[in-house]
Coordinates of C-alpha atoms and ligand atoms in Angstrom, one line a residue:
M26 CA 93.6 28.1 89.5
T27 CA 97.2 27.5 90.6
H28 CA 98.6 27.7 94.1
L29 CA 101.9 29.3 92.7
I30 CA 103.0 33.1 93.1
Y31 CA 104.9 33.6 89.9
P32 CA 108.2 35.7 90.3
T33 CA 108.7 39.0 88.4
T34 CA 105.3 38.8 86.9
N35 CA 102.5 41.0 86.3
F36 CA 99.8 39.1 88.4
K37 CA 96.8 40.8 86.4
A38 CA 98.2 40.0 83.0
I39 CA 99.7 36.5 83.1
E40 CA 99.9 35.1 79.9
Q41 CA 102.2 31.9 79.9
I42 CA 103.8 29.4 78.0
S43 CA 104.7 26.0 79.7
I44 CA 108.1 24.8 78.8
E45 CA 108.4 21.2 79.0
R46 CA 111.5 20.1 77.6
G47 CA 114.9 21.2 76.2
E48 CA 117.8 20.2 74.1
G49 CA 121.1 22.2 72.9
C50 CA 119.6 25.6 72.4
Y51 CA 116.0 24.9 71.8
V52 CA 113.1 24.4 74.2
W53 CA 109.8 22.7 73.5
D54 CA 106.4 23.9 75.0
N55 CA 103.5 21.4 76.3
Q56 CA 101.8 22.1 73.0
G57 CA 104.7 20.9 71.0
N58 CA 106.0 24.2 69.9
K59 CA 109.7 25.0 69.6
Y60 CA 111.6 27.6 70.6
L61 CA 115.1 28.9 69.9
E62 CA 116.4 30.0 73.3
G63 CA 117.6 33.7 72.6
L64 CA 118.1 34.6 76.3
A65 CA 119.8 31.2 77.5
G66 CA 116.9 30.9 80.0
L67 CA 117.5 33.9 82.2
W68 CA 121.1 34.9 80.9
C69 CA 122.4 31.3 82.5
T70 CA 122.1 28.0 80.2
A71 CA 125.4 28.4 78.8
L72 CA 125.9 24.9 77.6
G73 CA 122.1 24.8 76.6
Y74 CA 120.1 21.9 77.6
G75 CA 120.2 18.2 77.9
N76 CA 124.1 18.2 78.5
Q77 CA 124.5 14.4 79.2
E78 CA 127.9 14.8 81.1
L79 CA 126.2 17.5 83.5
I80 CA 123.3 14.7 83.9
N81 CA 125.7 12.1 84.7
T82 CA 127.7 14.3 86.9
T83 CA 124.4 15.3 89.0
A84 CA 123.5 11.4 89.3
E85 CA 127.0 10.5 90.2
Q86 CA 127.4 12.9 93.0
M87 CA 123.9 12.4 94.1
S88 CA 124.6 8.5 94.4
K89 CA 128.0 9.1 96.3
L90 CA 127.1 12.2 98.5
N91 CA 123.7 14.1 98.1
F92 CA 124.1 16.4 100.8
S93 CA 126.8 17.5 103.4
H94 CA 127.1 20.8 104.9
M95 CA 130.0 23.0 105.7
F96 CA 129.1 24.4 109.0
G97 CA 131.6 24.5 112.1
G98 CA 133.8 21.7 111.2
K99 CA 132.3 19.8 108.0
T100 CA 133.9 20.0 104.8
H101 CA 133.9 17.9 101.5
Q102 CA 136.4 17.6 98.7
V103 CA 134.1 18.6 96.1
A104 CA 133.5 22.1 97.5
I105 CA 137.5 22.5 98.0
D106 CA 138.0 21.4 94.5
L107 CA 135.5 24.1 93.2
A108 CA 137.1 26.6 95.4
D109 CA 140.5 26.2 94.1
T110 CA 139.6 25.8 90.7
L111 CA 137.5 29.0 90.7
A112 CA 140.5 30.9 92.6
E113 CA 142.8 30.0 89.7
M114 CA 140.4 31.0 86.9
I115 CA 139.0 34.3 88.1
P116 CA 140.8 37.7 87.7
M117 CA 141.8 38.0 91.2
Q118 CA 145.1 36.8 92.9
D119 CA 144.8 34.2 95.6
A120 CA 140.9 34.8 96.2
V121 CA 139.0 33.2 98.9
L122 CA 135.3 32.0 98.2
S123 CA 132.3 31.4 99.7
F124 CA 129.3 29.6 98.1
G125 CA 125.7 30.1 98.2
N126 CA 122.6 29.4 95.8
S127 CA 121.7 32.6 94.2
G128 CA 123.1 35.5 92.5
S129 CA 121.2 37.8 95.2
D130 CA 122.6 35.7 98.2
A131 CA 125.9 35.9 96.9
N132 CA 125.5 39.8 96.9
D133 CA 124.1 39.7 100.6
T134 CA 127.0 37.6 101.6
H135 CA 129.3 40.4 100.3
I136 CA 127.5 43.2 102.1
K137 CA 128.1 41.1 105.3
L138 CA 131.5 40.4 104.7
L139 CA 132.3 43.8 103.9
R140 CA 130.9 44.9 107.2
Y141 CA 132.5 42.0 109.3
Y142 CA 135.9 42.9 107.5
H143 CA 136.1 46.5 108.1
E144 CA 134.9 45.9 111.8
A145 CA 138.0 43.4 112.0
I146 CA 140.4 45.9 110.7
G147 CA 139.1 48.7 113.1
K148 CA 136.8 50.6 110.3
P149 CA 133.3 50.0 111.2
E150 CA 132.6 53.4 109.9
R151 CA 133.4 52.1 106.4
R152 CA 130.0 50.6 105.5
K153 CA 128.5 52.3 102.7
I154 CA 128.3 50.9 99.4
I155 CA 127.9 52.7 96.0
A156 CA 125.8 51.0 93.4
R157 CA 124.5 52.5 90.2
E158 CA 121.1 53.5 89.0
R159 CA 120.2 50.9 86.3
S160 CA 122.0 48.0 88.1
Y161 CA 120.5 44.8 88.7
H162 CA 122.1 42.9 91.6
G163 CA 119.2 40.8 92.7
V164 CA 116.0 40.8 94.6
T165 CA 116.4 39.8 98.3
V166 CA 115.9 42.7 100.9
A167 CA 119.7 43.7 100.5
A168 CA 120.6 42.9 97.2
A169 CA 117.5 44.6 95.9
S170 CA 118.4 47.7 97.8
L171 CA 121.7 47.7 95.5
T172 CA 119.7 47.1 92.3
G173 CA 118.9 50.2 90.8
L174 CA 115.6 49.6 89.0
P175 CA 112.2 50.8 90.1
V176 CA 110.3 47.7 89.7
T177 CA 112.5 45.6 92.2
Q178 CA 112.5 48.6 94.7
N179 CA 108.8 50.0 94.5
H180 CA 106.4 49.2 97.4
F181 CA 108.8 47.0 99.3
D182 CA 109.9 49.8 101.7
L183 CA 113.5 48.7 101.2
P184 CA 116.3 49.9 103.8
I185 CA 118.3 51.4 101.4
D186 CA 119.5 54.0 103.7
A187 CA 119.7 51.9 106.5
L188 CA 122.3 49.6 104.5
G189 CA 124.1 52.7 103.6
I190 CA 123.4 52.2 99.8
L191 CA 124.0 55.0 97.6
H192 CA 123.2 55.0 93.7
T193 CA 125.5 56.9 91.2
D194 CA 124.8 57.4 87.4
H195 CA 124.3 54.7 85.2
P196 CA 127.1 54.6 82.4
H197 CA 124.6 54.5 79.2
Y198 CA 125.6 57.3 77.0
Y199 CA 122.6 57.0 74.7
R200 CA 120.1 57.7 77.6
G201 CA 122.3 59.6 79.8
K202 CA 124.1 62.2 77.8
H203 CA 123.5 65.7 77.9
A204 CA 122.7 67.7 74.7
G205 CA 125.9 67.9 72.6
E206 CA 128.0 66.0 74.9
T207 CA 130.5 63.5 73.6
E208 CA 131.4 60.3 74.9
S209 CA 134.4 61.3 76.9
E210 CA 132.6 64.4 78.2
F211 CA 129.7 62.2 79.4
V212 CA 132.5 59.7 81.4
D213 CA 134.1 62.8 82.6
R214 CA 130.8 64.1 84.1
I215 CA 129.3 60.9 85.6
V216 CA 132.7 60.0 87.2
G217 CA 133.1 63.5 88.7
N218 CA 129.6 63.2 90.0
L219 CA 130.9 59.9 91.5
E220 CA 133.8 61.7 93.3
A221 CA 131.6 64.4 94.5
M222 CA 129.4 61.6 96.1
I223 CA 132.5 60.1 97.9
L224 CA 133.5 63.7 99.0
R225 CA 129.9 64.5 100.2
E226 CA 129.6 61.3 102.2
G227 CA 133.0 61.2 103.5
P228 CA 135.5 58.8 101.6
E229 CA 136.3 57.1 105.2
T230 CA 132.7 55.9 105.1
I231 CA 132.5 54.1 101.9
A232 CA 133.4 50.5 101.7
A233 CA 132.8 49.5 98.2
F234 CA 131.4 50.5 94.7
I235 CA 129.6 47.7 93.0
A236 CA 129.2 47.2 89.4
E237 CA 127.9 44.6 86.6
P238 CA 131.0 45.0 84.1
I239 CA 128.0 45.1 81.4
T240 CA 124.6 45.0 82.6
G241 CA 122.1 42.6 81.8
A242 CA 118.5 43.1 83.1
S243 CA 118.7 46.9 83.0
G244 CA 119.0 46.8 79.4
V245 CA 122.6 45.5 78.4
I246 CA 124.4 48.6 79.0
V247 CA 127.9 48.5 77.6
P248 CA 129.9 51.7 79.2
P249 CA 131.9 53.9 77.1
P250 CA 135.5 53.4 76.9
G251 CA 137.6 54.5 79.6
Y252 CA 134.8 54.7 82.0
Y253 CA 136.1 51.8 84.1
Q254 CA 139.6 53.0 84.2
K255 CA 138.4 56.7 85.3
V256 CA 136.2 55.0 88.1
Q257 CA 138.9 52.8 89.2
A258 CA 141.3 55.8 89.7
V259 CA 139.0 57.5 91.7
L260 CA 138.0 54.8 94.0
N261 CA 141.9 54.0 94.3
K262 CA 142.5 57.5 95.4
Y263 CA 140.0 57.0 98.4
D264 CA 140.9 53.2 99.2
I265 CA 137.4 52.0 98.2
M266 CA 137.0 48.3 97.1
F267 CA 135.8 47.7 93.7
W268 CA 133.2 44.8 93.6
A269 CA 132.4 43.2 90.2
D270 CA 129.0 41.6 90.0
E271 CA 129.7 39.0 87.1
V272 CA 126.4 36.9 87.6
I273 CA 125.6 37.5 84.0
T274 CA 129.1 38.5 82.5
G275 CA 131.1 35.5 84.3
F276 CA 132.4 32.7 82.1
G277 CA 132.7 33.4 78.5
R278 CA 129.5 35.8 78.0
T279 CA 131.3 38.8 76.9
G280 CA 133.8 37.4 74.4
N281 CA 136.3 36.8 77.0
D282 CA 136.8 34.8 80.3
F283 CA 135.0 37.5 82.7
G284 CA 133.3 40.9 82.0
C285 CA 136.3 42.5 83.9
T286 CA 138.7 41.3 81.1
S287 CA 136.4 42.5 78.5
M288 CA 136.0 46.0 79.9
A289 CA 139.8 46.2 81.2
I290 CA 138.9 46.5 84.6
E291 CA 142.1 46.1 87.0
T292 CA 141.9 43.1 89.4
P293 CA 138.5 43.6 91.3
D294 CA 138.6 43.4 95.2
M295 CA 135.5 41.3 95.2
M296 CA 133.5 39.4 92.7
T297 CA 130.2 37.6 92.6
F298 CA 129.2 34.7 90.4
A299 CA 126.0 32.6 89.9
K300 CA 124.3 31.5 86.7
Q301 CA 126.7 30.2 84.1
L302 CA 128.7 28.7 87.3
S303 CA 126.7 25.8 86.8
S304 CA 125.3 26.5 83.5
A305 CA 122.0 26.8 85.3
Y306 CA 121.8 23.0 85.9
I307 CA 121.7 23.5 89.4
P308 CA 121.8 26.4 91.6
I309 CA 125.0 27.9 93.0
S310 CA 126.7 31.0 93.6
A311 CA 129.7 32.3 94.7
S312 CA 131.4 35.3 96.4
A313 CA 135.0 35.9 96.1
I314 CA 137.2 38.1 98.5
R315 CA 140.8 38.9 98.5
R316 CA 142.9 36.6 100.9
D317 CA 144.1 39.2 103.0
M318 CA 140.3 40.5 103.6
Y319 CA 140.0 36.8 104.9
D320 CA 142.8 36.9 106.9
A321 CA 141.8 39.9 108.7
M322 CA 138.6 38.2 109.6
I323 CA 140.1 35.3 111.3
E324 CA 140.5 36.7 114.7
Q325 CA 137.3 38.2 114.5
S326 CA 135.5 35.1 114.0
A327 CA 137.2 33.5 117.0
K328 CA 136.2 36.5 119.3
A329 CA 132.7 35.9 117.9
G330 CA 132.5 32.2 118.6
A331 CA 131.8 32.0 114.7
F332 CA 131.7 33.7 111.4
G333 CA 127.9 33.6 111.8
H334 CA 126.8 33.6 108.1
G335 CA 126.1 30.8 105.8
Y336 CA 123.3 28.9 104.0
T337 CA 122.0 25.3 104.4
Y338 CA 123.2 24.7 101.0
S339 CA 126.6 26.6 100.9
G340 CA 128.9 24.2 99.3
H341 CA 126.1 21.9 98.4
P342 CA 128.0 18.6 96.9
V343 CA 125.7 18.1 94.1
A344 CA 125.9 22.0 92.9
C345 CA 129.7 22.0 93.5
A346 CA 130.2 18.7 91.3
V347 CA 128.1 20.1 88.8
A348 CA 129.7 23.5 88.7
L349 CA 133.2 21.9 88.6
K350 CA 132.1 19.6 85.4
T351 CA 130.9 22.9 83.7
L352 CA 134.1 24.5 84.1
E353 CA 135.7 21.5 83.1
I354 CA 133.8 21.7 80.0
Y355 CA 134.5 25.4 79.5
Q356 CA 138.0 24.7 79.3
R357 CA 138.3 21.4 77.6
D358 CA 136.1 22.5 74.9
E359 CA 137.4 25.9 74.6
I360 CA 133.9 27.4 75.0
F361 CA 134.9 30.9 75.9
A362 CA 137.2 31.2 72.6
K363 CA 134.3 29.8 70.2
A364 CA 131.8 31.9 72.1
A365 CA 134.0 35.0 71.6
V366 CA 134.0 34.1 67.4
T367 CA 130.1 33.6 67.7
G368 CA 129.8 36.6 70.0
E369 CA 131.5 38.7 67.2
Y370 CA 129.1 37.2 64.7
L371 CA 125.9 38.2 66.9
Q372 CA 127.1 41.8 67.2
Q373 CA 127.5 42.1 63.5
R374 CA 124.2 40.5 63.0
L375 CA 122.4 42.6 65.3
A376 CA 124.2 45.8 64.0
E377 CA 122.3 45.1 60.8
F378 CA 118.9 46.3 62.8
A379 CA 120.5 49.9 63.2
D380 CA 118.7 51.1 60.3
H381 CA 115.3 49.8 61.3
P382 CA 112.8 52.5 62.0
L383 CA 112.0 51.2 65.5
V384 CA 115.6 50.7 66.6
G385 CA 117.3 53.4 68.5
E386 CA 120.3 51.8 69.7
V387 CA 122.3 48.5 69.0
R388 CA 124.5 47.4 71.7
G389 CA 126.3 44.6 73.3
K390 CA 129.6 42.6 73.5
G391 CA 130.6 39.0 72.8
L392 CA 127.1 36.9 73.3
I393 CA 125.0 39.6 75.0
G394 CA 123.2 42.4 73.3
A395 CA 120.4 44.7 73.1
L396 CA 118.1 46.5 70.4
E397 CA 116.4 49.3 71.8
L398 CA 113.1 50.3 70.3
V399 CA 112.2 53.8 70.5
A400 CA 109.1 55.9 69.5
N401 CA 111.2 58.5 67.5
K402 CA 114.6 57.5 66.0
E403 CA 115.7 61.1 65.5
T404 CA 115.0 62.3 69.3
A405 CA 115.4 58.8 70.9
E406 CA 112.0 59.4 72.5
P407 CA 111.2 56.0 74.4
F408 CA 107.9 54.5 74.4
E409 CA 105.9 54.9 77.3
G410 CA 106.0 52.0 79.8
G411 CA 107.1 48.5 78.6
M412 CA 104.4 47.8 76.3
V413 CA 105.9 47.9 73.3
G414 CA 109.0 45.6 74.1
G415 CA 106.4 43.2 75.6
Y416 CA 104.7 43.1 72.1
A417 CA 107.9 42.5 70.4
Q418 CA 108.9 40.0 72.9
K419 CA 105.7 38.0 72.3
M420 CA 105.9 38.3 68.4
A421 CA 109.4 36.8 68.6
Q422 CA 107.9 34.3 70.7
D423 CA 105.2 33.7 68.3
N424 CA 107.9 33.1 65.7
G425 CA 109.6 30.8 67.9
L426 CA 112.3 32.7 69.6
L427 CA 112.5 33.3 73.4
I428 CA 114.0 36.7 74.1
R429 CA 113.2 39.2 76.8
A430 CA 112.2 42.8 76.9
V431 CA 114.4 44.6 79.6
A432 CA 114.2 47.9 80.9
G433 CA 111.1 49.0 79.0
S434 CA 111.7 48.6 75.2
S435 CA 114.8 46.8 74.7
L436 CA 115.2 43.4 73.6
G437 CA 117.8 41.6 75.4
F438 CA 119.6 38.8 73.6
C439 CA 121.8 36.1 75.4
P440 CA 121.8 32.9 73.7
P441 CA 123.6 29.8 75.0
L442 CA 127.5 30.0 74.6
I443 CA 127.3 26.8 72.5
I444 CA 125.0 28.7 69.9
S445 CA 126.3 28.4 66.1
N446 CA 126.2 31.0 63.4
E447 CA 123.3 29.3 61.5
Q448 CA 121.5 29.4 64.6
I449 CA 122.3 33.1 65.2
D450 CA 121.0 33.8 61.4
E451 CA 117.9 31.8 62.7
M452 CA 117.3 34.2 65.5
M453 CA 117.9 36.9 63.5
D454 CA 115.1 35.7 60.8
K455 CA 112.9 35.6 63.7
V456 CA 113.7 38.9 65.2
A457 CA 113.3 40.6 61.7
L458 CA 109.7 38.9 61.7
A459 CA 109.1 40.2 65.3
L460 CA 110.3 43.7 64.6
Q461 CA 108.1 43.8 61.4
A462 CA 104.9 42.9 63.3
T463 CA 106.2 45.4 66.3
L464 CA 106.2 48.1 63.3
D465 CA 102.9 47.2 62.0
Y466 CA 101.0 47.4 65.5
C467 CA 102.9 50.8 66.3
H468 CA 101.6 52.4 63.1
K469 CA 98.1 50.8 63.7
E470 CA 98.0 52.1 67.5
Q471 CA 99.7 55.5 66.3
L472 CA 102.8 54.9 68.7
L473 CA 105.3 56.5 66.8
S474 CA 106.1 60.1 67.2
Ligands
LIG7 C1 124.2 41.0 87.6 C2 123.4 40.0 88.5 N1 123.3 40.1 90.0 C3 122.6 39.3 90.5 C4 121.3 38.7 90.0 C5 120.5 38.1 91.0 O1 120.7 36.6 90.9 P1 119.4 35.7 91.0 O2 118.3 36.0 90.5 O3 120.2 34.4 91.0 O4 119.2 36.1 92.6 C6 121.1 38.9 88.8 C7 120.2 38.1 87.9 O5 119.8 38.3 86.9 C8 122.2 39.5 87.8 O6 121.9 39.7 86.6

C-alpha cells in the first residue's frame, strides 16, 4: 500500500514499472529490464539520461548558491543570464521573460500577464482567450481550462467561462474534415469559424489566441499548410495576440529551433517554454512577452505597490544554471541541426507503417510523430475508448520500448534529440512487434470493423 496519488493515472487499473536508472536514450526498471525511451520521458529529456555536464552544473550551482529568490529587490546573475540567452534565441524581438517551474504555471503566468497588461493600457475588457479543442496546455485550474481535452476537464468543475476561455476547432484534417472536403477547404472553414467566433464575442473582448505549433498530448497534430498564416491574418485584423505554447515544440523538437519556425508562424507576441529548456534535469519554465507589454505594466505595478505574481522558485538558481548549460550544449553540439537530420529519418521510418492494417494516419515533424490506430482503415473509424492504444503501448513496453498512447489510440513518438539512426531502427523494430501483437489481439477480440 503506497501513500502516493499518481498523476494522470487510472486509479483502478494501476499497472506500473518502477524506473530505476537511465543512460543516454535508455532506462532500466528495478527488475533490470532495459527500455529505449521513445517519448523522452514525457516529451522532455532532450539530452537523454546521465549527462555528466548537466550533473556537474547542478552540483556546482548547489554548492555555490542552492537557493535565492527574486521577489521585491533580490536578483542573481544566473537568472539574468538565462533570460538574456533565451531572449537572444527565441523567435521574438526583444522579449522579456518570467520563470516558473512547469508548463502549466508558465501558462497561468501568461493569463495573468495578459490581464495585467490590458488593464494597464486601459483595455480591461480584452480578457478572453481563444484556445483550441484537442489542445494541451497543462493541468492547473487555469491551464486545464485552456486545455481542450475532456480527461483534464471532466469532473473538475473548471472556471472555463469565468476565465473567458473559448475553444475553437482543432486543425486535424484527418479527424475534422467533412466528407469530400480538401485540406485547404478544411482550413478555410475552421479559420472562418474562428473569425465568426471573434465577431460573435466582440473582437475588443479577446486578448489572445493560444496554440501549440504542433500538439503533443492530443495526438501530435500537425496543422495543414497555410493554417497558421490564415489564423494570423485573422488575428492581426482584430489586434489579437498570438501566444505560442512551445512547451513541447521548443528547442529543436520539430526539425528547427522552435515549432514557430517549423510552422512558419510569424513572430508570436507571447511564448511559453518548459521541458527541454532544461532537458528535464530539473523543473523550470519560462513565459516570454514583448518588451512593450512589460513597459506598459511598469506604472501599473508602481500603483499597486508590486506586480503581485511570482513563485518561490521563480528563477531558482540551480534550475537556471542547468537550463543555461542545456542551451549551451544545444548550441555547442549543434543538437538542433543533428536532430533535424535524425528527425527526417524518424518520419521516413514511421511512414513505412502507413500500409499496416491498424494504422489510419502517420503524422509528425522532426523528432515528434504519431501513428493513429483505427478499427477500420477505409472509414477511419476510431477504436472505442483508449483501450487498443493502451494495449499497443503495453506491447511496446514488453518489447523494450517506452512510448505513449495519446488521444485514444494514437501512439506518440518523441525520443531524446540525441537518438541515432540505429536507435531509431531499433525503435521501429519494436514498434513492428507491438503492432503485430496488437493486431492479433484485435482479431481475437473482434475489434476491427
Ligand atoms: C504544450 C504543453 N503545454 C503545457 C504543458 C504543461 O506542462 P507541465 O506538465 O510541466 O505543467 C504541457 C505538458 O505536457 C504541454 O505539452
